[in-house]
Tab-separated table of C-alpha atoms in Angstrom:
chain	number	residue	atom	x	y	z
A	1	MET	CA	-4.351	-40.883	2.159
A	2	LEU	CA	-1.077	-42.021	2.042
A	3	PRO	CA	0.994	-43.994	4.890
A	4	TYR	CA	3.108	-42.066	7.501
A	5	GLN	CA	6.868	-42.839	7.768
A	6	PRO	CA	8.547	-41.697	10.877
A	7	ALA	CA	12.352	-41.458	11.401
A	8	GLN	CA	13.621	-44.041	12.873
A	9	LEU	CA	11.833	-43.948	16.517
A	10	PRO	CA	14.282	-43.363	19.009
A	11	THR	CA	14.659	-45.693	22.467
A	12	GLU	CA	13.021	-43.299	25.694
A	13	ALA	CA	17.130	-42.219	26.927
A	14	ASP	CA	17.070	-41.277	23.259
A	15	LEU	CA	13.614	-39.662	23.383
A	16	TYR	CA	14.550	-37.347	26.761
A	17	GLN	CA	17.864	-36.375	26.115
A	18	ARG	CA	16.539	-35.075	22.320
A	19	SER	CA	13.893	-33.745	24.305
A	20	ALA	CA	15.853	-31.813	26.991
A	21	ASP	CA	18.792	-31.095	24.287
A	22	TYR	CA	16.318	-28.901	22.358
A	23	TYR	CA	14.392	-27.163	25.204
A	24	ALA	CA	18.513	-25.841	26.581
A	25	PHE	CA	18.748	-24.907	22.894
A	26	MET	CA	15.900	-23.131	22.295
A	27	ASP	CA	16.027	-21.561	26.083
A	28	THR	CA	18.656	-19.598	24.661
A	29	ARG	CA	16.386	-17.964	22.091
A	30	ARG	CA	16.046	-14.295	22.871
A	31	THR	CA	14.779	-11.035	20.824
A	32	VAL	CA	17.447	-8.998	20.230
A	33	ARG	CA	16.941	-5.194	19.112
A	34	ASP	CA	20.706	-4.453	17.840
A	35	PHE	CA	21.916	-5.457	14.240
A	36	THR	CA	24.557	-5.366	12.474
A	37	ASP	CA	24.131	-4.378	8.364
A	38	GLN	CA	26.285	-7.777	7.761
A	39	PRO	CA	23.964	-9.623	4.764
A	40	VAL	CA	22.487	-13.293	5.229
A	41	PRO	CA	21.948	-14.781	1.904
A	42	ARG	CA	18.108	-14.782	0.464
A	43	ALA	CA	18.277	-18.756	-0.205
A	44	VAL	CA	19.091	-18.862	3.901
A	45	ILE	CA	15.973	-16.861	4.265
A	46	GLU	CA	13.989	-18.350	1.746
A	47	ASN	CA	14.789	-22.017	3.409
A	48	LEU	CA	13.678	-20.154	6.958
A	49	ILE	CA	10.614	-19.160	4.823
A	50	MET	CA	9.973	-22.976	3.692
A	51	THR	CA	10.074	-24.228	7.175
A	52	ALA	CA	7.808	-21.792	8.770
A	53	SER	CA	5.278	-23.041	5.552
A	54	THR	CA	5.248	-26.679	7.147
A	55	ALA	CA	3.331	-25.601	9.928
A	56	PRO	CA	0.022	-26.370	10.627
A	57	SER	CA	-2.841	-24.896	9.367
A	58	GLY	CA	-6.961	-24.681	9.573
A	59	ALA	CA	-7.894	-27.686	6.595
A	60	ASN	CA	-4.694	-27.677	5.560
A	61	LYS	CA	-5.370	-24.106	3.383
A	62	GLN	CA	-2.183	-22.562	4.267
A	63	PRO	CA	-3.505	-19.197	4.865
A	64	TRP	CA	0.336	-17.344	5.081
A	65	THR	CA	2.156	-14.815	2.501
A	66	PHE	CA	5.590	-13.946	3.800
A	67	CYS	CA	6.946	-10.905	2.048
A	68	VAL	CA	10.580	-10.176	2.188
A	69	VAL	CA	12.348	-6.951	2.598
A	70	GLY	CA	15.419	-5.759	1.758
A	71	THR	CA	15.838	-2.404	-0.488
A	72	PRO	CA	17.224	0.191	1.667
A	73	ASP	CA	14.809	2.432	-0.083
A	74	LEU	CA	11.699	0.284	0.930
A	75	LYS	CA	12.630	-0.696	4.372
A	76	ARG	CA	14.164	3.545	5.523
A	77	GLN	CA	9.773	3.716	3.934
A	78	ILE	CA	8.723	0.621	6.317
A	79	ARG	CA	10.790	2.147	9.061
A	80	GLU	CA	9.141	5.848	8.973
A	81	ALA	CA	5.931	4.363	8.887
A	82	ALA	CA	6.352	2.512	11.830
A	83	GLU	CA	7.529	5.005	13.950
A	84	ALA	CA	4.928	7.173	13.159
A	85	GLU	CA	2.654	4.585	14.629
A	86	GLU	CA	4.854	3.839	17.870
A	87	TYR	CA	5.368	7.956	18.786
A	88	ARG	CA	1.631	8.256	18.714
A	89	SER	CA	1.377	4.108	20.349
A	90	TYR	CA	3.516	5.338	23.707
A	91	HIS	CA	2.309	9.186	23.642
A	92	GLY	CA	-1.043	8.339	23.961
A	93	ARG	CA	-2.396	4.821	22.718
A	94	MET	CA	-1.022	3.448	25.877
A	95	SER	CA	-2.057	2.878	28.745
A	96	PRO	CA	-0.125	3.612	31.968
A	97	GLU	CA	0.120	0.091	33.128
A	98	TRP	CA	0.972	-0.950	29.911
A	99	LEU	CA	3.880	1.660	29.615
A	100	GLU	CA	4.942	0.353	32.840
A	101	ASP	CA	5.177	-2.957	31.698
A	102	LEU	CA	7.143	-2.512	28.519
A	103	ALA	CA	9.635	-0.325	30.604
A	104	PRO	CA	12.043	-3.310	31.840
A	105	LEU	CA	12.560	-3.991	28.215
A	106	GLY	CA	13.641	-0.279	27.118
A	107	THR	CA	11.325	-0.011	24.187
A	108	ASP	CA	10.265	3.593	22.820
A	109	TRP	CA	9.000	4.530	19.818
A	110	ARG	CA	12.280	4.306	17.667
A	111	LYS	CA	12.802	1.478	15.665
A	112	PRO	CA	16.279	1.550	14.232
A	113	PHE	CA	16.469	-2.424	13.282
A	114	LEU	CA	14.396	-1.739	10.483
A	115	GLU	CA	16.180	-0.856	8.771
A	116	THR	CA	20.025	-2.278	10.337
A	117	ALA	CA	19.016	-5.741	9.827
A	118	PRO	CA	19.286	-6.926	6.427
A	119	TRP	CA	15.795	-8.430	5.682
A	120	LEU	CA	12.048	-7.737	7.032
A	121	ILE	CA	10.259	-10.704	7.120
A	122	ILE	CA	6.445	-8.916	6.709
A	123	VAL	CA	3.891	-12.011	7.645
A	124	PHE	CA	0.408	-11.301	5.890
A	125	ARG	CA	-2.486	-13.312	7.313
A	126	ARG	CA	-4.757	-14.433	4.450
A	127	ILE	CA	-8.032	-14.006	5.219
A	128	TYR	CA	-9.689	-15.963	2.266
A	129	GLU	CA	-8.866	-17.333	-1.245
A	130	LEU	CA	-9.825	-16.040	-4.743
A	131	LYS	CA	-11.086	-19.119	-7.086
A	132	GLY	CA	-11.648	-16.549	-9.829
A	133	GLU	CA	-14.454	-14.846	-8.743
A	134	GLN	CA	-15.137	-17.096	-6.076
A	135	LYS	CA	-14.458	-16.590	-2.164
A	136	ARG	CA	-13.283	-19.278	-0.596
A	137	ASN	CA	-12.828	-19.211	3.085
A	138	ASN	CA	-9.842	-20.278	5.429
A	139	TYR	CA	-10.022	-21.370	8.180
A	140	TYR	CA	-8.783	-20.700	11.896
A	141	VAL	CA	-6.613	-18.390	10.047
A	142	THR	CA	-4.883	-16.280	12.902
A	143	GLU	CA	-3.956	-19.777	14.595
A	144	SER	CA	-2.634	-21.163	11.556
A	145	VAL	CA	-0.284	-18.229	11.067
A	146	GLY	CA	0.899	-17.651	15.075
A	147	LEU	CA	2.197	-21.428	14.207
A	148	ALA	CA	4.182	-20.957	10.962
A	149	CYS	CA	5.913	-17.781	12.834
A	150	GLY	CA	6.253	-19.875	16.084
A	151	PHE	CA	8.003	-22.361	12.979
A	152	LEU	CA	9.728	-19.385	11.817
A	153	LEU	CA	11.547	-18.040	15.223
A	154	ALA	CA	12.523	-21.648	15.620
A	155	ALA	CA	14.656	-21.762	12.375
A	156	ILE	CA	15.838	-18.345	13.308
A	157	HIS	CA	17.697	-19.100	16.343
A	158	ASP	CA	18.546	-23.097	14.822
A	159	ALA	CA	20.323	-21.212	11.598
A	160	GLY	CA	22.388	-18.693	14.724
A	161	LEU	CA	20.833	-15.862	13.923
A	162	VAL	CA	18.504	-13.584	15.531
A	163	ALA	CA	15.070	-11.704	14.839
A	164	LEU	CA	12.380	-9.447	16.520
A	165	THR	CA	9.044	-9.480	16.873
A	166	HIS	CA	7.244	-5.999	15.873
A	167	THR	CA	4.275	-5.522	15.882
A	168	PRO	CA	2.937	-1.738	15.224
A	169	SER	CA	-0.645	-0.856	15.366
A	170	PRO	CA	-2.180	-0.206	13.425
A	171	MET	CA	-0.317	-2.011	10.405
A	172	ASP	CA	-2.338	-0.813	7.709
A	173	PHE	CA	0.878	0.452	6.100
A	174	LEU	CA	2.253	-2.104	5.334
A	175	THR	CA	-0.563	-3.591	3.125
A	176	LYS	CA	-0.263	-0.131	1.352
A	177	LEU	CA	3.611	0.115	0.977
A	178	LEU	CA	3.997	-3.628	-0.143
A	179	ASN	CA	0.646	-3.562	-2.447
A	180	ARG	CA	-1.238	-6.608	-0.794
A	181	PRO	CA	-4.366	-7.753	-2.805
A	182	ALA	CA	-7.729	-7.314	-0.331
A	183	ASN	CA	-7.399	-10.945	1.351
A	184	GLU	CA	-4.446	-9.946	3.376
A	185	LYS	CA	-3.916	-8.427	6.943
A	186	PRO	CA	-0.144	-7.400	8.292
A	187	PHE	CA	0.340	-9.876	11.193
A	188	LEU	CA	3.747	-9.927	12.544
A	189	LEU	CA	7.332	-7.911	11.036
A	190	ILE	CA	10.362	-9.844	12.195
A	191	PRO	CA	13.749	-7.962	11.360
A	192	VAL	CA	16.124	-11.234	10.673
A	193	GLY	CA	20.174	-11.233	10.683
A	194	TYR	CA	23.556	-11.069	12.594
A	195	PRO	CA	23.524	-9.759	16.130
A	196	ALA	CA	25.728	-6.163	16.448
A	197	PRO	CA	28.535	-7.168	18.716
A	198	ASP	CA	27.573	-4.705	21.353
A	199	ALA	CA	23.922	-6.033	21.763
A	200	THR	CA	22.364	-6.891	24.557
A	201	VAL	CA	19.243	-8.189	26.067
A	202	PRO	CA	16.627	-7.140	28.854
A	203	ASP	CA	17.314	-9.212	32.550
A	204	ILE	CA	14.427	-10.760	32.538
A	205	LYS	CA	13.797	-14.726	33.089
A	206	ARG	CA	11.078	-16.697	31.876
A	207	LYS	CA	8.348	-18.430	33.807
A	208	GLU	CA	8.730	-21.386	35.922
A	209	LYS	CA	7.659	-25.543	35.285
A	210	ASP	CA	5.074	-24.951	37.805
A	211	GLU	CA	3.851	-21.310	36.641
A	212	VAL	CA	3.362	-22.951	32.900
A	213	LEU	CA	2.625	-26.774	33.195
A	214	VAL	CA	-0.679	-28.222	35.142
A	215	TRP	CA	-0.969	-32.297	34.967
A	216	TYR	CA	-4.145	-34.095	35.269
């Protein structure tokens, strides 16, 4: 064990202001589907991913792999495979209720952002590790990877970029296209880049305080 060395503790007034400022900043984060192809430095993406990798995880197993795709041909293959799955979802897999809930978002099976965005970050959850021939379990894998993705989205927003959480289902095509090992399963596909000048977002609202917060 090592002694914990926190940053200088803020006063109560500073504590409140910092929490309020961060909430106001994060409340401006939106999912964006319209990207430019303006390049984003590779070093920036690396910093964002390493920030995500500071997330807590079960038994500190850090059960995630972040695959970053910037090659146009591979992005095209991912788009084609994703759109094939999405087409089937929008034309039979999704229930009428699901389609009704998606309608205000204006989404459909077409996913041009998978080619336009300069980078695609594909997050894999690692079910187990291999030590030689021996399998070593990871714990709370889904929860841990979800936390890391939350850190990643916050870091992307803080950097001044935009992102989209894309979950084509099933996602097995990502395992094949990226040649990932058997202990990894695709979790989330996140295009990252700059918003298009004419980008729009759905006119939606977040839940009010009394809808998400319960004091005891």
